Amino acid sequence: MKGGQYSEFPSMKAEDLEQGDVVPNYDFRGLYTTVLEDWMGLDGKPIVDGSFEKLPIFAK
């Protein structure tokens, strides 16, 4: 695994919160696609219902 931050840190400003909660800025289906395809060797498309950008989290 390659550690690190793979998206922008969410804003904590009061005006940027949604009903007091942090607004997500990354679609986790991309992470699920990465794990399914790059680690488990499965086709992620039918599981996550589409194609999503994968993250470079696994060392080659």
PDB file of N, CA and C in Angstrom:
ATOM      1  N   MET A   1       0.839  -1.168   0.000  1.00  0.00           N
ATOM      2  CA  MET A   1       0.000   0.000   0.000  1.00  0.00           C
ATOM      3  C   MET A   1       0.885   1.232   0.000  1.00  0.00           C
ATOM      4  N   LYS A   2       0.422   2.229  -0.700  1.00  0.00           N
ATOM      5  CA  LYS A   2       1.085   3.528  -0.714  1.00  0.00           C
ATOM      6  C   LYS A   2       0.237   4.479   0.113  1.00  0.00           C
ATOM      7  N   GLY A   3       0.778   4.934   1.205  1.00  0.00           N
ATOM      8  CA  GLY A   3       0.045   5.852   2.055  1.00  0.00           C
ATOM      9  C   GLY A   3      -0.042   7.238   1.448  1.00  0.00           C
ATOM     10  N   GLY A   4      -0.823   8.082   2.064  1.00  0.00           N
ATOM     11  CA  GLY A   4      -0.932   9.458   1.605  1.00  0.00           C
ATOM     12  C   GLY A   4      -2.365   9.929   1.555  1.00  0.00           C
ATOM     13  N   GLN A   5      -2.515  11.150   1.145  1.00  0.00           N
ATOM     14  CA  GLN A   5      -3.841  11.752   0.993  1.00  0.00           C
ATOM     15  C   GLN A   5      -4.143  11.822  -0.494  1.00  0.00           C
ATOM     16  N   TYR A   6      -5.283  11.301  -0.907  1.00  0.00           N
ATOM     17  CA  TYR A   6      -5.600  11.188  -2.322  1.00  0.00           C
ATOM     18  C   TYR A   6      -6.741  12.086  -2.783  1.00  0.00           C
ATOM     19  N   SER A   7      -7.163  12.984  -1.957  1.00  0.00           N
ATOM     20  CA  SER A   7      -8.164  13.973  -2.372  1.00  0.00           C
ATOM     21  C   SER A   7      -7.936  15.229  -1.544  1.00  0.00           C
ATOM     22  N   GLU A   8      -8.702  16.246  -1.821  1.00  0.00           N
ATOM     23  CA  GLU A   8      -8.553  17.497  -1.079  1.00  0.00           C
ATOM     24  C   GLU A   8      -9.132  17.347   0.321  1.00  0.00           C
ATOM     25  N   PHE A   9      -8.499  18.014   1.275  1.00  0.00           N
ATOM     26  CA  PHE A   9      -9.029  18.019   2.631  1.00  0.00           C
ATOM     27  C   PHE A   9     -10.329  18.814   2.621  1.00  0.00           C
ATOM     28  N   PRO A  10     -11.401  18.286   3.194  1.00  0.00           N
ATOM     29  CA  PRO A  10     -12.685  18.995   3.147  1.00  0.00           C
ATOM     30  C   PRO A  10     -12.665  20.278   3.973  1.00  0.00           C
ATOM     31  N   SER A  11     -13.424  21.240   3.519  1.00  0.00           N
ATOM     32  CA  SER A  11     -13.526  22.515   4.223  1.00  0.00           C
ATOM     33  C   SER A  11     -14.303  22.336   5.525  1.00  0.00           C
ATOM     34  N   MET A  12     -13.820  22.975   6.555  1.00  0.00           N
ATOM     35  CA  MET A  12     -14.492  22.928   7.854  1.00  0.00           C
ATOM     36  C   MET A  12     -15.168  24.260   8.183  1.00  0.00           C
ATOM     37  N   LYS A  13     -15.186  25.180   7.209  1.00  0.00           N
ATOM     38  CA  LYS A  13     -15.825  26.470   7.438  1.00  0.00           C
ATOM     39  C   LYS A  13     -17.328  26.265   7.607  1.00  0.00           C
ATOM     40  N   ALA A  14     -17.921  27.015   8.510  1.00  0.00           N
ATOM     41  CA  ALA A  14     -19.346  26.859   8.805  1.00  0.00           C
ATOM     42  C   ALA A  14     -20.209  27.006   7.560  1.00  0.00           C
ATOM     43  N   GLU A  15     -19.847  27.934   6.672  1.00  0.00           N
ATOM     44  CA  GLU A  15     -20.658  28.164   5.472  1.00  0.00           C
ATOM     45  C   GLU A  15     -20.527  27.039   4.442  1.00  0.00           C
ATOM     46  N   ASP A  16     -19.497  26.197   4.590  1.00  0.00           N
ATOM     47  CA  ASP A  16     -19.303  25.083   3.657  1.00  0.00           C
ATOM     48  C   ASP A  16     -19.896  23.768   4.161  1.00  0.00           C
ATOM     49  N   LEU A  17     -20.346  23.741   5.395  1.00  0.00           N
ATOM     50  CA  LEU A  17     -20.922  22.524   5.960  1.00  0.00           C
ATOM     51  C   LEU A  17     -22.356  22.344   5.476  1.00  0.00           C
ATOM     52  N   GLU A  18     -22.790  21.104   5.458  1.00  0.00           N
ATOM     53  CA  GLU A  18     -24.158  20.788   5.051  1.00  0.00           C
ATOM     54  C   GLU A  18     -24.910  20.286   6.278  1.00  0.00           C
ATOM     55  N   GLN A  19     -25.783  21.110   6.799  1.00  0.00           N
ATOM     56  CA  GLN A  19     -26.522  20.824   8.027  1.00  0.00           C
ATOM     57  C   GLN A  19     -25.570  20.466   9.165  1.00  0.00           C
ATOM     58  N   GLY A  20     -24.431  21.164   9.210  1.00  0.00           N
ATOM     59  CA  GLY A  20     -23.446  20.965  10.257  1.00  0.00           C
ATOM     60  C   GLY A  20     -22.457  19.846  10.001  1.00  0.00           C
ATOM     61  N   ASP A  21     -22.592  19.154   8.885  1.00  0.00           N
ATOM     62  CA  ASP A  21     -21.713  18.028   8.570  1.00  0.00           C
ATOM     63  C   ASP A  21     -20.744  18.380   7.447  1.00  0.00           C
ATOM     64  N   VAL A  22     -19.579  17.739   7.466  1.00  0.00           N
ATOM     65  CA  VAL A  22     -18.592  17.908   6.402  1.00  0.00           C
ATOM     66  C   VAL A  22     -19.151  17.298   5.120  1.00  0.00           C
ATOM     67  N   VAL A  23     -18.989  18.016   4.018  1.00  0.00           N
ATOM     68  CA  VAL A  23     -19.471  17.542   2.723  1.00  0.00           C
ATOM     69  C   VAL A  23     -18.392  16.651   2.099  1.00  0.00           C
ATOM     70  N   PRO A  24     -18.737  15.416   1.734  1.00  0.00           N
ATOM     71  CA  PRO A  24     -17.731  14.549   1.115  1.00  0.00           C
ATOM     72  C   PRO A  24     -17.265  15.117  -0.222  1.00  0.00           C
ATOM     73  N   ASN A  25     -15.976  14.929  -0.528  1.00  0.00           N
ATOM     74  CA  ASN A  25     -15.455  15.438  -1.795  1.00  0.00           C
ATOM     75  C   ASN A  25     -14.843  14.330  -2.646  1.00  0.00           C
ATOM     76  N   TYR A  26     -15.116  13.074  -2.287  1.00  0.00           N
ATOM     77  CA  TYR A  26     -14.622  11.946  -3.072  1.00  0.00           C
ATOM     78  C   TYR A  26     -15.700  10.870  -3.133  1.00  0.00           C
ATOM     79  N   ASP A  27     -15.915  10.320  -4.302  1.00  0.00           N
ATOM     80  CA  ASP A  27     -16.883   9.243  -4.494  1.00  0.00           C
ATOM     81  C   ASP A  27     -16.189   7.922  -4.151  1.00  0.00           C
ATOM     82  N   PHE A  28     -16.603   7.288  -3.080  1.00  0.00           N
ATOM     83  CA  PHE A  28     -15.935   6.088  -2.602  1.00  0.00           C
ATOM     84  C   PHE A  28     -16.055   4.898  -3.545  1.00  0.00           C
ATOM     85  N   ARG A  29     -16.905   4.997  -4.552  1.00  0.00           N
ATOM     86  CA  ARG A  29     -16.975   3.916  -5.535  1.00  0.00           C
ATOM     87  C   ARG A  29     -15.652   3.792  -6.285  1.00  0.00           C
ATOM     88  N   GLY A  30     -14.881   4.874  -6.361  1.00  0.00           N
ATOM     89  CA  GLY A  30     -13.547   4.807  -6.961  1.00  0.00           C
ATOM     90  C   GLY A  30     -12.605   3.965  -6.114  1.00  0.00           C
ATOM     91  N   LEU A  31     -12.686   4.107  -4.799  1.00  0.00           N
ATOM     92  CA  LEU A  31     -11.878   3.287  -3.897  1.00  0.00           C
ATOM     93  C   LEU A  31     -12.305   1.829  -3.989  1.00  0.00           C
ATOM     94  N   TYR A  32     -13.613   1.587  -3.998  1.00  0.00           N
ATOM     95  CA  TYR A  32     -14.109   0.211  -4.112  1.00  0.00           C
ATOM     96  C   TYR A  32     -13.654  -0.411  -5.429  1.00  0.00           C
ATOM     97  N   THR A  33     -13.694   0.360  -6.510  1.00  0.00           N
ATOM     98  CA  THR A  33     -13.237  -0.130  -7.811  1.00  0.00           C
ATOM     99  C   THR A  33     -11.759  -0.499  -7.752  1.00  0.00           C
ATOM    100  N   THR A  34     -10.953   0.343  -7.115  1.00  0.00           N
ATOM    101  CA  THR A  34      -9.520   0.079  -6.994  1.00  0.00           C
ATOM    102  C   THR A  34      -9.266  -1.231  -6.258  1.00  0.00           C
ATOM    103  N   VAL A  35      -9.920  -1.422  -5.125  1.00  0.00           N
ATOM    104  CA  VAL A  35      -9.720  -2.636  -4.330  1.00  0.00           C
ATOM    105  C   VAL A  35     -10.191  -3.867  -5.099  1.00  0.00           C
ATOM    106  N   LEU A  36     -11.374  -3.780  -5.695  1.00  0.00           N
ATOM    107  CA  LEU A  36     -11.918  -4.926  -6.431  1.00  0.00           C
ATOM    108  C   LEU A  36     -11.037  -5.332  -7.603  1.00  0.00           C
ATOM    109  N   GLU A  37     -10.588  -4.353  -8.381  1.00  0.00           N
ATOM    110  CA  GLU A  37      -9.849  -4.666  -9.601  1.00  0.00           C
ATOM    111  C   GLU A  37      -8.358  -4.897  -9.366  1.00  0.00           C
ATOM    112  N   ASP A  38      -7.710  -4.021  -8.585  1.00  0.00           N
ATOM    113  CA  ASP A  38      -6.254  -4.092  -8.440  1.00  0.00           C
ATOM    114  C   ASP A  38      -5.788  -5.046  -7.347  1.00  0.00           C
ATOM    115  N   TRP A  39      -6.646  -5.360  -6.391  1.00  0.00           N
ATOM    116  CA  TRP A  39      -6.243  -6.245  -5.306  1.00  0.00           C
ATOM    117  C   TRP A  39      -6.910  -7.611  -5.438  1.00  0.00           C
ATOM    118  N   MET A  40      -8.217  -7.599  -5.714  1.00  0.00           N
ATOM    119  CA  MET A  40      -8.949  -8.856  -5.762  1.00  0.00           C
ATOM    120  C   MET A  40      -9.032  -9.460  -7.163  1.00  0.00           C
ATOM    121  N   GLY A  41      -8.679  -8.684  -8.183  1.00  0.00           N
ATOM    122  CA  GLY A  41      -8.694  -9.189  -9.548  1.00  0.00           C
ATOM    123  C   GLY A  41     -10.084  -9.377 -10.125  1.00  0.00           C
ATOM    124  N   LEU A  42     -11.056  -8.638  -9.620  1.00  0.00           N
ATOM    125  CA  LEU A  42     -12.437  -8.739 -10.089  1.00  0.00           C
ATOM    126  C   LEU A  42     -12.783  -7.571 -10.995  1.00  0.00           C
ATOM    127  N   ASP A  43     -13.859  -7.707 -11.736  1.00  0.00           N
ATOM    128  CA  ASP A  43     -14.383  -6.603 -12.535  1.00  0.00           C
ATOM    129  C   ASP A  43     -15.276  -5.769 -11.626  1.00  0.00           C
ATOM    130  N   GLY A  44     -14.896  -4.539 -11.378  1.00  0.00           N
ATOM    131  CA  GLY A  44     -15.644  -3.696 -10.456  1.00  0.00           C
ATOM    132  C   GLY A  44     -16.911  -3.090 -11.027  1.00  0.00           C
ATOM    133  N   LYS A  45     -17.013  -2.992 -12.346  1.00  0.00           N
ATOM    134  CA  LYS A  45     -18.144  -2.293 -12.971  1.00  0.00           C
ATOM    135  C   LYS A  45     -19.512  -2.814 -12.546  1.00  0.00           C
ATOM    136  N   PRO A  46     -19.764  -4.123 -12.563  1.00  0.00           N
ATOM    137  CA  PRO A  46     -21.100  -4.567 -12.162  1.00  0.00           C
ATOM    138  C   PRO A  46     -21.370  -4.406 -10.666  1.00  0.00           C
ATOM    139  N   ILE A  47     -20.323  -4.360  -9.874  1.00  0.00           N
ATOM    140  CA  ILE A  47     -20.500  -4.250  -8.429  1.00  0.00           C
ATOM    141  C   ILE A  47     -20.783  -2.810  -8.015  1.00  0.00           C
ATOM    142  N   VAL A  48     -20.050  -1.855  -8.601  1.00  0.00           N
ATOM    143  CA  VAL A  48     -20.248  -0.444  -8.244  1.00  0.00           C
ATOM    144  C   VAL A  48     -21.170   0.268  -9.232  1.00  0.00           C
ATOM    145  N   ASP A  49     -21.657  -0.479 -10.209  1.00  0.00           N
ATOM    146  CA  ASP A  49     -22.612   0.033 -11.197  1.00  0.00           C
ATOM    147  C   ASP A  49     -22.031   1.162 -12.046  1.00  0.00           C
ATOM    148  N   GLY A  50     -20.860   0.913 -12.635  1.00  0.00           N
ATOM    149  CA  GLY A  50     -20.267   1.896 -13.533  1.00  0.00           C
ATOM    150  C   GLY A  50     -18.756   1.902 -13.464  1.00  0.00           C
ATOM    151  N   SER A  51     -18.167   2.875 -14.154  1.00  0.00           N
ATOM    152  CA  SER A  51     -16.713   3.055 -14.164  1.00  0.00           C
ATOM    153  C   SER A  51     -16.357   4.282 -13.334  1.00  0.00           C
ATOM    154  N   PHE A  52     -15.386   4.118 -12.461  1.00  0.00           N
ATOM    155  CA  PHE A  52     -14.971   5.212 -11.593  1.00  0.00           C
ATOM    156  C   PHE A  52     -13.453   5.293 -11.581  1.00  0.00           C
ATOM    157  N   GLU A  53     -12.940   6.491 -11.378  1.00  0.00           N
ATOM    158  CA  GLU A  53     -11.494   6.713 -11.361  1.00  0.00           C
ATOM    159  C   GLU A  53     -10.865   5.942 -10.205  1.00  0.00           C
ATOM    160  N   LYS A  54      -9.829   5.175 -10.522  1.00  0.00           N
ATOM    161  CA  LYS A  54      -9.142   4.400  -9.495  1.00  0.00           C
ATOM    162  C   LYS A  54      -8.046   5.243  -8.843  1.00  0.00           C
ATOM    163  N   LEU A  55      -7.685   4.857  -7.627  1.00  0.00           N
ATOM    164  CA  LEU A  55      -6.633   5.530  -6.874  1.00  0.00           C
ATOM    165  C   LEU A  55      -5.341   4.727  -6.951  1.00  0.00           C
ATOM    166  N   PRO A  56      -4.189   5.399  -7.003  1.00  0.00           N
ATOM    167  CA  PRO A  56      -2.904   4.689  -7.060  1.00  0.00           C
ATOM    168  C   PRO A  56      -2.419   4.283  -5.666  1.00  0.00           C
ATOM    169  N   ILE A  57      -3.184   3.427  -4.989  1.00  0.00           N
ATOM    170  CA  ILE A  57      -2.863   3.102  -3.593  1.00  0.00           C
ATOM    171  C   ILE A  57      -2.064   1.820  -3.417  1.00  0.00           C
ATOM    172  N   PHE A  58      -1.946   1.008  -4.463  1.00  0.00           N
ATOM    173  CA  PHE A  58      -1.225  -0.252  -4.339  1.00  0.00           C
ATOM    174  C   PHE A  58       0.132  -0.161  -5.020  1.00  0.00           C
ATOM    175  N   ALA A  59       1.169  -0.587  -4.295  1.00  0.00           N
ATOM    176  CA  ALA A  59       2.514  -0.622  -4.871  1.00  0.00           C
ATOM    177  C   ALA A  59       2.574  -1.746  -5.896  1.00  0.00           C
ATOM    178  N   LYS A  60       3.305  -1.519  -6.946  1.00  0.00           N
ATOM    179  CA  LYS A  60       3.416  -2.537  -8.005  1.00  0.00           C
ATOM    180  C   LYS A  60       4.566  -3.456  -7.730  1.00  0.00           C
TER     181      LYS A  60
END
